[in-house]
Amino acid sequence: MLMPINWVKDYVEIDMDIRELADKLTMTGSKVEEVITLRENISNVVVGRIISVEQHPNADKLVVCNVDVGTEVIQIVTGASNVAPGQLVPVALHGAKLPGGVTIKKGKLRGVESHGMMCSGEELELKDSDYPGAEVDGILILQEEYPLGMDIKEALDLNGQVVDLEITSNRPDCLSMVGMAREIAVSTGKSWRMPKIDVMPSIGNVKDELQVVVENPDLCPRYIARIVKDVKIGPSPQWMRRRLAAAGIRPINNIVDITNYVMLELGQPMHAFDYDKIEGRKIVVRTAKPGESIVTLDDKQRSLTPDMLVIADASKPIAVAGVMGGANSEISADTKHIVFESALFNGTSVRLTSKALGLRSESSSRFEKGLDINMTLTAIDRAVQLVQELGAGTVVEGRIDVLNASTDNRKLTAKWNRINQLLGLNLTADEIADILNDLGLETSVDGESITTLVPTYRNDIEGEADLAEEVARIYGYDRIPMTLMEGSAAKGIRTENQKLVDSIKLALTGMGMYEVITYSFTSPRVYESIGITVDMVPETVRIANPLGEDQSIMRTTLMPNILEVLSRNYNRRIESCSIFEINPVFLPKALPLTDLPDEVLTLAMGEYGDGVDFYTLKGKIEALISLLGLSKRTDYQKAVHPALHPGRTAEVLVDGKSAGIFGEVHPRTAENYELNTRVIMAELNLQALLENADTVRKYKALPKYPAVTRDLAFIVEKRIQAAQILDLICKGGGNILEEVSLFDIYEGSQIPEGCKSMAYSLTYRASDRTLTDDEVNRAHQRIIGLLEEELNARLR
């Protein structure tokens, strides 16, 4: 909403900088979007009187004028043909600034000096709504008398500032100058006032001239009509035109301008009908009849439906209630008598009608938010008062007021200390009551309670929380102390398993993997995609009301989900991808279901790209096993899985029990997922790993005594696994063997067929002494003996 400061000053005193006022309004809930300074692009343009007009000696189409600008008489050369002695005109003096960045300077035109420029309305960017005749070709001729030398912005009331406000939908009372004056007053500690409304004695009786019938009181709680006769249609006075234009409304004529002026001043939309166009001298507020239509003031045909409220005469609709008037009853230059309408329409009805017609207006935007039932009376009296002030017609005595709802203020009771609790403040009951009273919410204190009479213009205040909000915004949000929320609920903490899962995710991302989350619902066809035949398909939980076949069962494996994500990335030309997912799979205890299925927390991993092979993924699994403290309890053995490559698949064993499987994806499975590259994946029973995890870390002092390092290289059969050799080395080394690492595997011409060479680095150390060569040699020989005896290994 645009709020001209010069207008709102009629109702409240403003003695501070507008920027400071804007900050206060924003802090109290009326957000200021912008402060606009009117006509700041015009300077050093004054009122002047033409003293004489003479023909230019060197140009047929130019004249030389002497112009009195108050302090001096200056000579101006112009080509305008509408100038004459005695006229008052706007004069741009030397150095004047005009819209568009134009600067006026002294100069010569065809050899004759010109000390300024007389301005047209176009050069000042004025419209007829700003000043009559501003759009006429030629110099702007001022119709009223102004002091010579007076700044043109002051003379034409072009000065001032306008505040652009964002008003929330629950505060329609602020969509008016009076409403904002009330907010300014309470924000700045000033008092505000309503415009003085005093309608002079009138003629006749309106009830003899018009009948009003409201057929739908639920949609029209109040309808008031007044009549004005002998109307003189013409332009509004300058002060009214300027205020309307500054507020964003185009002036039209005095009657229409009065309705718009009252709407902006008091927030109550109004409408004026041509009385002579109302058939039967009767206004009926009703819903539209089937097949009815109306041409609205924007000259568009609108089809009406029976759920739309209309204003009709004895035979036809003449307005869409709360939205727009009809062209068949509009005010024209020939209008002699008018009917003013001021009503309250149901906001929901207006909103639905406006939306259905695709027609939104200043009126509808106000009605749909809910207006003050009492303001309808104030507004219509204000309108006829302005008619009398402007001499625009003769007011008929009395008004027709069809009232179908209460006009009383609502009573609201609340605990004043509850307001403190909601806001975290410690105000007294009187302090709270003072704030509410300043807002016009008449409040009294009775012990622990306060009773508030909520005025009809504050329909948004419905309960205790609303009163607390009013106190907060006026007291100042910036003054409310910051406090932490309090409650009686127990503090939530993560379980040990949840902490371990977080550690696993952190470790995997540290190894360059990305976490993914996929749907728990899947398709029965995924088993075929990973090579599981019909007779091998596990029992699954079927969804009772699936979205489709593709999401009809609960998954029992994460492998298809991981393969789908890898496939999506591969087919979008992502060169490498390394992902994991930690989520449950759902294993039914029995079918049909009699109990909830087991939800087994599972870790699935998958990757492809340069350098990715069986051992890169095995290394990551070993790192997780170490993180869980299961390294000494974990073994790996050759395994078979339909989705994985035979001979390149291994099973993870913890304490001899299966804890998962990993390996290279079978080429057939990879083809099913359009993966034309080597893919490695794993699926681990994370729940079992967590149940066996040993994360207790014991402190071990740094060794005081030196270590002894020896290397061993053996020739063994290719079928022998590195883990078998490692177990025997650890067994033979005993307590003094500190570390074992495999550093070489060799197969070549120097090695017998079907064998391989494996070289290990062994570190010996005792925690309580320096080892002797004899101790190390005995341990070393035990290791060699065990390897020769158990694995038929030969020392190389």
PDB file of N, CA and C in Angstrom, residues 113-186:
ATOM      1  N   GLU A 113      19.448  36.064 -26.594  1.00  0.00           N
ATOM      2  CA  GLU A 113      19.704  35.379 -25.331  1.00  0.00           C
ATOM      3  C   GLU A 113      18.401  34.840 -24.716  1.00  0.00           C
ATOM      4  N   SER A 114      18.516  33.620 -24.126  1.00  0.00           N
ATOM      5  CA  SER A 114      17.396  33.008 -23.410  1.00  0.00           C
ATOM      6  C   SER A 114      17.931  32.545 -22.056  1.00  0.00           C
ATOM      7  N   HIS A 115      17.316  33.023 -20.990  1.00  0.00           N
ATOM      8  CA  HIS A 115      17.837  32.774 -19.633  1.00  0.00           C
ATOM      9  C   HIS A 115      17.082  31.669 -18.897  1.00  0.00           C
ATOM     10  N   GLY A 116      16.414  30.848 -19.627  1.00  0.00           N
ATOM     11  CA  GLY A 116      15.682  29.758 -18.998  1.00  0.00           C
ATOM     12  C   GLY A 116      14.746  29.100 -19.986  1.00  0.00           C
ATOM     13  N   MET A 117      13.734  28.418 -19.474  1.00  0.00           N
ATOM     14  CA  MET A 117      12.787  27.737 -20.351  1.00  0.00           C
ATOM     15  C   MET A 117      11.429  27.658 -19.671  1.00  0.00           C
ATOM     16  N   MET A 118      10.389  27.986 -20.420  1.00  0.00           N
ATOM     17  CA  MET A 118       9.030  27.744 -19.938  1.00  0.00           C
ATOM     18  C   MET A 118       8.672  26.287 -20.247  1.00  0.00           C
ATOM     19  N   CYS A 119       8.078  25.587 -19.281  1.00  0.00           N
ATOM     20  CA  CYS A 119       7.924  24.126 -19.367  1.00  0.00           C
ATOM     21  C   CYS A 119       6.513  23.712 -19.751  1.00  0.00           C
ATOM     22  N   SER A 120       6.442  22.632 -20.501  1.00  0.00           N
ATOM     23  CA  SER A 120       5.169  21.971 -20.774  1.00  0.00           C
ATOM     24  C   SER A 120       4.920  20.918 -19.696  1.00  0.00           C
ATOM     25  N   GLY A 121       3.692  20.402 -19.666  1.00  0.00           N
ATOM     26  CA  GLY A 121       3.399  19.324 -18.719  1.00  0.00           C
ATOM     27  C   GLY A 121       4.228  18.097 -19.028  1.00  0.00           C
ATOM     28  N   GLU A 122       4.463  17.819 -20.300  1.00  0.00           N
ATOM     29  CA  GLU A 122       5.246  16.650 -20.689  1.00  0.00           C
ATOM     30  C   GLU A 122       6.682  16.756 -20.192  1.00  0.00           C
ATOM     31  N   GLU A 123       7.263  17.967 -20.287  1.00  0.00           N
ATOM     32  CA  GLU A 123       8.645  18.149 -19.834  1.00  0.00           C
ATOM     33  C   GLU A 123       8.779  17.982 -18.324  1.00  0.00           C
ATOM     34  N   LEU A 124       7.698  18.215 -17.586  1.00  0.00           N
ATOM     35  CA  LEU A 124       7.704  18.004 -16.133  1.00  0.00           C
ATOM     36  C   LEU A 124       7.178  16.622 -15.761  1.00  0.00           C
ATOM     37  N   GLU A 125       6.876  15.804 -16.804  1.00  0.00           N
ATOM     38  CA  GLU A 125       6.310  14.461 -16.614  1.00  0.00           C
ATOM     39  C   GLU A 125       5.026  14.513 -15.794  1.00  0.00           C
ATOM     40  N   LEU A 126       4.129  15.450 -16.172  1.00  0.00           N
ATOM     41  CA  LEU A 126       2.851  15.582 -15.483  1.00  0.00           C
ATOM     42  C   LEU A 126       1.742  15.051 -16.385  1.00  0.00           C
ATOM     43  N   LYS A 127       0.705  14.541 -15.750  1.00  0.00           N
ATOM     44  CA  LYS A 127      -0.490  14.099 -16.449  1.00  0.00           C
ATOM     45  C   LYS A 127      -1.653  15.008 -16.054  1.00  0.00           C
ATOM     46  N   ASP A 128      -2.763  14.850 -16.772  1.00  0.00           N
ATOM     47  CA  ASP A 128      -3.952  15.616 -16.419  1.00  0.00           C
ATOM     48  C   ASP A 128      -4.405  15.318 -15.001  1.00  0.00           C
ATOM     49  N   SER A 129      -4.092  14.106 -14.510  1.00  0.00           N
ATOM     50  CA  SER A 129      -4.446  13.774 -13.132  1.00  0.00           C
ATOM     51  C   SER A 129      -3.612  14.570 -12.132  1.00  0.00           C
ATOM     52  N   ASP A 130      -2.440  15.022 -12.577  1.00  0.00           N
ATOM     53  CA  ASP A 130      -1.609  15.863 -11.711  1.00  0.00           C
ATOM     54  C   ASP A 130      -2.074  17.325 -11.758  1.00  0.00           C
ATOM     55  N   TYR A 131      -2.422  17.760 -12.960  1.00  0.00           N
ATOM     56  CA  TYR A 131      -2.890  19.136 -13.114  1.00  0.00           C
ATOM     57  C   TYR A 131      -3.657  19.223 -14.426  1.00  0.00           C
ATOM     58  N   PRO A 132      -4.867  19.790 -14.415  1.00  0.00           N
ATOM     59  CA  PRO A 132      -5.664  19.883 -15.646  1.00  0.00           C
ATOM     60  C   PRO A 132      -4.906  20.614 -16.747  1.00  0.00           C
ATOM     61  N   GLY A 133      -4.891  20.040 -17.933  1.00  0.00           N
ATOM     62  CA  GLY A 133      -4.220  20.662 -19.065  1.00  0.00           C
ATOM     63  C   GLY A 133      -2.770  20.283 -19.201  1.00  0.00           C
ATOM     64  N   ALA A 134      -2.273  19.385 -18.297  1.00  0.00           N
ATOM     65  CA  ALA A 134      -0.859  19.026 -18.341  1.00  0.00           C
ATOM     66  C   ALA A 134      -0.507  18.259 -19.605  1.00  0.00           C
ATOM     67  N   GLU A 135      -1.509  17.588 -20.223  1.00  0.00           N
ATOM     68  CA  GLU A 135      -1.215  16.808 -21.421  1.00  0.00           C
ATOM     69  C   GLU A 135      -1.523  17.560 -22.699  1.00  0.00           C
ATOM     70  N   VAL A 136      -1.900  18.838 -22.582  1.00  0.00           N
ATOM     71  CA  VAL A 136      -2.150  19.664 -23.770  1.00  0.00           C
ATOM     72  C   VAL A 136      -0.824  20.041 -24.409  1.00  0.00           C
ATOM     73  N   ASP A 137      -0.778  20.035 -25.745  1.00  0.00           N
ATOM     74  CA  ASP A 137       0.443  20.408 -26.462  1.00  0.00           C
ATOM     75  C   ASP A 137       0.765  21.876 -26.212  1.00  0.00           C
ATOM     76  N   GLY A 138       2.016  22.140 -25.848  1.00  0.00           N
ATOM     77  CA  GLY A 138       2.431  23.515 -25.598  1.00  0.00           C
ATOM     78  C   GLY A 138       2.799  23.733 -24.144  1.00  0.00           C
ATOM     79  N   ILE A 139       3.024  25.014 -23.783  1.00  0.00           N
ATOM     80  CA  ILE A 139       3.410  25.365 -22.415  1.00  0.00           C
ATOM     81  C   ILE A 139       2.238  25.092 -21.469  1.00  0.00           C
ATOM     82  N   LEU A 140       2.544  24.595 -20.258  1.00  0.00           N
ATOM     83  CA  LEU A 140       1.512  24.381 -19.247  1.00  0.00           C
ATOM     84  C   LEU A 140       1.063  25.728 -18.691  1.00  0.00           C
ATOM     85  N   ILE A 141      -0.214  26.041 -18.867  1.00  0.00           N
ATOM     86  CA  ILE A 141      -0.770  27.305 -18.376  1.00  0.00           C
ATOM     87  C   ILE A 141      -1.444  27.035 -17.039  1.00  0.00           C
ATOM     88  N   LEU A 142      -0.974  27.706 -15.984  1.00  0.00           N
ATOM     89  CA  LEU A 142      -1.517  27.505 -14.636  1.00  0.00           C
ATOM     90  C   LEU A 142      -2.832  28.253 -14.503  1.00  0.00           C
ATOM     91  N   GLN A 143      -3.859  27.547 -13.969  1.00  0.00           N
ATOM     92  CA  GLN A 143      -5.200  28.118 -13.894  1.00  0.00           C
ATOM     93  C   GLN A 143      -5.411  28.938 -12.623  1.00  0.00           C
ATOM     94  N   GLU A 144      -4.707  28.593 -11.544  1.00  0.00           N
ATOM     95  CA  GLU A 144      -4.877  29.299 -10.276  1.00  0.00           C
ATOM     96  C   GLU A 144      -3.770  30.336 -10.100  1.00  0.00           C
ATOM     97  N   GLU A 145      -4.026  31.245  -9.152  1.00  0.00           N
ATOM     98  CA  GLU A 145      -3.016  32.254  -8.841  1.00  0.00           C
ATOM     99  C   GLU A 145      -2.033  31.704  -7.809  1.00  0.00           C
ATOM    100  N   TYR A 146      -0.744  31.874  -8.095  1.00  0.00           N
ATOM    101  CA  TYR A 146       0.316  31.470  -7.170  1.00  0.00           C
ATOM    102  C   TYR A 146       1.309  32.611  -7.048  1.00  0.00           C
ATOM    103  N   PRO A 147       1.988  32.742  -5.923  1.00  0.00           N
ATOM    104  CA  PRO A 147       3.018  33.780  -5.779  1.00  0.00           C
ATOM    105  C   PRO A 147       4.122  33.569  -6.810  1.00  0.00           C
ATOM    106  N   LEU A 148       4.577  34.652  -7.415  1.00  0.00           N
ATOM    107  CA  LEU A 148       5.654  34.552  -8.389  1.00  0.00           C
ATOM    108  C   LEU A 148       6.930  34.096  -7.687  1.00  0.00           C
ATOM    109  N   GLY A 149       7.656  33.203  -8.334  1.00  0.00           N
ATOM    110  CA  GLY A 149       8.890  32.670  -7.753  1.00  0.00           C
ATOM    111  C   GLY A 149       8.668  31.457  -6.865  1.00  0.00           C
ATOM    112  N   MET A 150       7.402  31.073  -6.658  1.00  0.00           N
ATOM    113  CA  MET A 150       7.095  29.906  -5.828  1.00  0.00           C
ATOM    114  C   MET A 150       7.561  28.626  -6.528  1.00  0.00           C
ATOM    115  N   ASP A 151       8.169  27.729  -5.784  1.00  0.00           N
ATOM    116  CA  ASP A 151       8.613  26.456  -6.353  1.00  0.00           C
ATOM    117  C   ASP A 151       7.410  25.732  -6.949  1.00  0.00           C
ATOM    118  N   ILE A 152       7.565  25.259  -8.178  1.00  0.00           N
ATOM    119  CA  ILE A 152       6.432  24.651  -8.880  1.00  0.00           C
ATOM    120  C   ILE A 152       5.935  23.390  -8.168  1.00  0.00           C
ATOM    121  N   LYS A 153       6.836  22.671  -7.492  1.00  0.00           N
ATOM    122  CA  LYS A 153       6.415  21.456  -6.779  1.00  0.00           C
ATOM    123  C   LYS A 153       5.513  21.811  -5.603  1.00  0.00           C
ATOM    124  N   GLU A 154       5.805  22.938  -4.974  1.00  0.00           N
ATOM    125  CA  GLU A 154       4.953  23.377  -3.877  1.00  0.00           C
ATOM    126  C   GLU A 154       3.634  23.917  -4.409  1.00  0.00           C
ATOM    127  N   ALA A 155       3.708  24.647  -5.514  1.00  0.00           N
ATOM    128  CA  ALA A 155       2.497  25.231  -6.074  1.00  0.00           C
ATOM    129  C   ALA A 155       1.514  24.153  -6.531  1.00  0.00           C
ATOM    130  N   LEU A 156       2.030  23.099  -7.171  1.00  0.00           N
ATOM    131  CA  LEU A 156       1.155  22.054  -7.695  1.00  0.00           C
ATOM    132  C   LEU A 156       1.049  20.866  -6.749  1.00  0.00           C
ATOM    133  N   ASP A 157       1.538  21.046  -5.541  1.00  0.00           N
ATOM    134  CA  ASP A 157       1.472  19.994  -4.520  1.00  0.00           C
ATOM    135  C   ASP A 157       2.144  18.713  -5.020  1.00  0.00           C
ATOM    136  N   LEU A 158       3.313  18.892  -5.617  1.00  0.00           N
ATOM    137  CA  LEU A 158       4.065  17.746  -6.112  1.00  0.00           C
ATOM    138  C   LEU A 158       5.109  17.280  -5.108  1.00  0.00           C
ATOM    139  N   ASN A 159       5.282  18.022  -4.036  1.00  0.00           N
ATOM    140  CA  ASN A 159       6.273  17.669  -3.020  1.00  0.00           C
ATOM    141  C   ASN A 159       5.806  16.477  -2.203  1.00  0.00           C
ATOM    142  N   GLY A 160       6.672  16.025  -1.362  1.00  0.00           N
ATOM    143  CA  GLY A 160       6.278  15.029  -0.363  1.00  0.00           C
ATOM    144  C   GLY A 160       6.950  13.693  -0.559  1.00  0.00           C
ATOM    145  N   GLN A 161       6.665  12.841   0.388  1.00  0.00           N
ATOM    146  CA  GLN A 161       7.216  11.481   0.369  1.00  0.00           C
ATOM    147  C   GLN A 161       6.075  10.478   0.508  1.00  0.00           C
ATOM    148  N   VAL A 162       6.302   9.320  -0.080  1.00  0.00           N
ATOM    149  CA  VAL A 162       5.320   8.242  -0.030  1.00  0.00           C
ATOM    150  C   VAL A 162       6.013   7.007   0.514  1.00  0.00           C
ATOM    151  N   VAL A 163       5.365   6.363   1.478  1.00  0.00           N
ATOM    152  CA  VAL A 163       5.903   5.135   2.059  1.00  0.00           C
ATOM    153  C   VAL A 163       5.156   3.945   1.455  1.00  0.00           C
ATOM    154  N   ASP A 164       5.922   3.017   0.879  1.00  0.00           N
ATOM    155  CA  ASP A 164       5.352   1.805   0.304  1.00  0.00           C
ATOM    156  C   ASP A 164       5.375   0.724   1.387  1.00  0.00           C
ATOM    157  N   LEU A 165       4.178   0.278   1.798  1.00  0.00           N
ATOM    158  CA  LEU A 165       4.042  -0.656   2.919  1.00  0.00           C
ATOM    159  C   LEU A 165       3.607  -2.032   2.439  1.00  0.00           C
ATOM    160  N   GLU A 166       4.121  -3.066   3.077  1.00  0.00           N
ATOM    161  CA  GLU A 166       3.627  -4.426   2.865  1.00  0.00           C
ATOM    162  C   GLU A 166       2.745  -4.778   4.058  1.00  0.00           C
ATOM    163  N   ILE A 167       1.443  -4.790   3.838  1.00  0.00           N
ATOM    164  CA  ILE A 167       0.483  -5.051   4.911  1.00  0.00           C
ATOM    165  C   ILE A 167       0.114  -6.527   4.881  1.00  0.00           C
ATOM    166  N   THR A 168       0.246  -7.207   6.016  1.00  0.00           N
ATOM    167  CA  THR A 168      -0.089  -8.631   6.076  1.00  0.00           C
ATOM    168  C   THR A 168      -1.592  -8.830   5.927  1.00  0.00           C
ATOM    169  N   SER A 169      -1.971 -10.021   5.456  1.00  0.00           N
ATOM    170  CA  SER A 169      -3.370 -10.275   5.118  1.00  0.00           C
ATOM    171  C   SER A 169      -4.306 -10.239   6.324  1.00  0.00           C
ATOM    172  N   ASN A 170      -3.767 -10.367   7.546  1.00  0.00           N
ATOM    173  CA  ASN A 170      -4.636 -10.352   8.729  1.00  0.00           C
ATOM    174  C   ASN A 170      -4.874  -8.939   9.260  1.00  0.00           C
ATOM    175  N   ARG A 171      -4.316  -7.927   8.584  1.00  0.00           N
ATOM    176  CA  ARG A 171      -4.473  -6.553   9.071  1.00  0.00           C
ATOM    177  C   ARG A 171      -5.096  -5.643   8.015  1.00  0.00           C
ATOM    178  N   PRO A 172      -6.331  -5.944   7.561  1.00  0.00           N
ATOM    179  CA  PRO A 172      -6.969  -5.055   6.586  1.00  0.00           C
ATOM    180  C   PRO A 172      -7.241  -3.673   7.153  1.00  0.00           C
ATOM    181  N   ASP A 173      -7.259  -3.542   8.506  1.00  0.00           N
ATOM    182  CA  ASP A 173      -7.473  -2.226   9.098  1.00  0.00           C
ATOM    183  C   ASP A 173      -6.331  -1.276   8.790  1.00  0.00           C
ATOM    184  N   CYS A 174      -5.177  -1.805   8.390  1.00  0.00           N
ATOM    185  CA  CYS A 174      -4.026  -0.962   8.057  1.00  0.00           C
ATOM    186  C   CYS A 174      -4.007  -0.554   6.587  1.00  0.00           C
ATOM    187  N   LEU A 175      -4.992  -1.015   5.811  1.00  0.00           N
ATOM    188  CA  LEU A 175      -5.053  -0.638   4.398  1.00  0.00           C
ATOM    189  C   LEU A 175      -5.786   0.681   4.228  1.00  0.00           C
ATOM    190  N   SER A 176      -5.442   1.650   5.063  1.00  0.00           N
ATOM    191  CA  SER A 176      -6.081   2.967   5.006  1.00  0.00           C
ATOM    192  C   SER A 176      -5.192   3.975   5.710  1.00  0.00           C
ATOM    193  N   MET A 177      -5.422   5.250   5.407  1.00  0.00           N
ATOM    194  CA  MET A 177      -4.641   6.309   6.055  1.00  0.00           C
ATOM    195  C   MET A 177      -4.959   6.375   7.549  1.00  0.00           C
ATOM    196  N   VAL A 178      -6.229   6.214   7.893  1.00  0.00           N
ATOM    197  CA  VAL A 178      -6.613   6.258   9.310  1.00  0.00           C
ATOM    198  C   VAL A 178      -6.020   5.076  10.057  1.00  0.00           C
ATOM    199  N   GLY A 179      -6.062   3.902   9.438  1.00  0.00           N
ATOM    200  CA  GLY A 179      -5.484   2.724  10.075  1.00  0.00           C
ATOM    201  C   GLY A 179      -3.993   2.873  10.309  1.00  0.00           C
ATOM    202  N   MET A 180      -3.289   3.433   9.322  1.00  0.00           N
ATOM    203  CA  MET A 180      -1.847   3.614   9.499  1.00  0.00           C
ATOM    204  C   MET A 180      -1.548   4.748  10.474  1.00  0.00           C
ATOM    205  N   ALA A 181      -2.440   5.759  10.538  1.00  0.00           N
ATOM    206  CA  ALA A 181      -2.258   6.820  11.539  1.00  0.00           C
ATOM    207  C   ALA A 181      -2.331   6.228  12.942  1.00  0.00           C
ATOM    208  N   ARG A 182      -3.235   5.275  13.128  1.00  0.00           N
ATOM    209  CA  ARG A 182      -3.361   4.604  14.421  1.00  0.00           C
ATOM    210  C   ARG A 182      -2.077   3.838  14.751  1.00  0.00           C
ATOM    211  N   GLU A 183      -1.491   3.166  13.750  1.00  0.00           N
ATOM    212  CA  GLU A 183      -0.247   2.426  13.966  1.00  0.00           C
ATOM    213  C   GLU A 183       0.928   3.373  14.226  1.00  0.00           C
ATOM    214  N   ILE A 184       0.974   4.473  13.483  1.00  0.00           N
ATOM    215  CA  ILE A 184       2.051   5.452  13.691  1.00  0.00           C
ATOM    216  C   ILE A 184       1.968   6.041  15.089  1.00  0.00           C
ATOM    217  N   ALA A 185       0.744   6.339  15.528  1.00  0.00           N
ATOM    218  CA  ALA A 185       0.563   6.945  16.856  1.00  0.00           C
ATOM    219  C   ALA A 185       1.074   6.029  17.950  1.00  0.00           C
ATOM    220  N   VAL A 186       0.723   4.754  17.901  1.00  0.00           N
ATOM    221  CA  VAL A 186       1.150   3.848  18.960  1.00  0.00           C
ATOM    222  C   VAL A 186       2.640   3.533  18.851  1.00  0.00           C
TER     223      VAL A 186
END
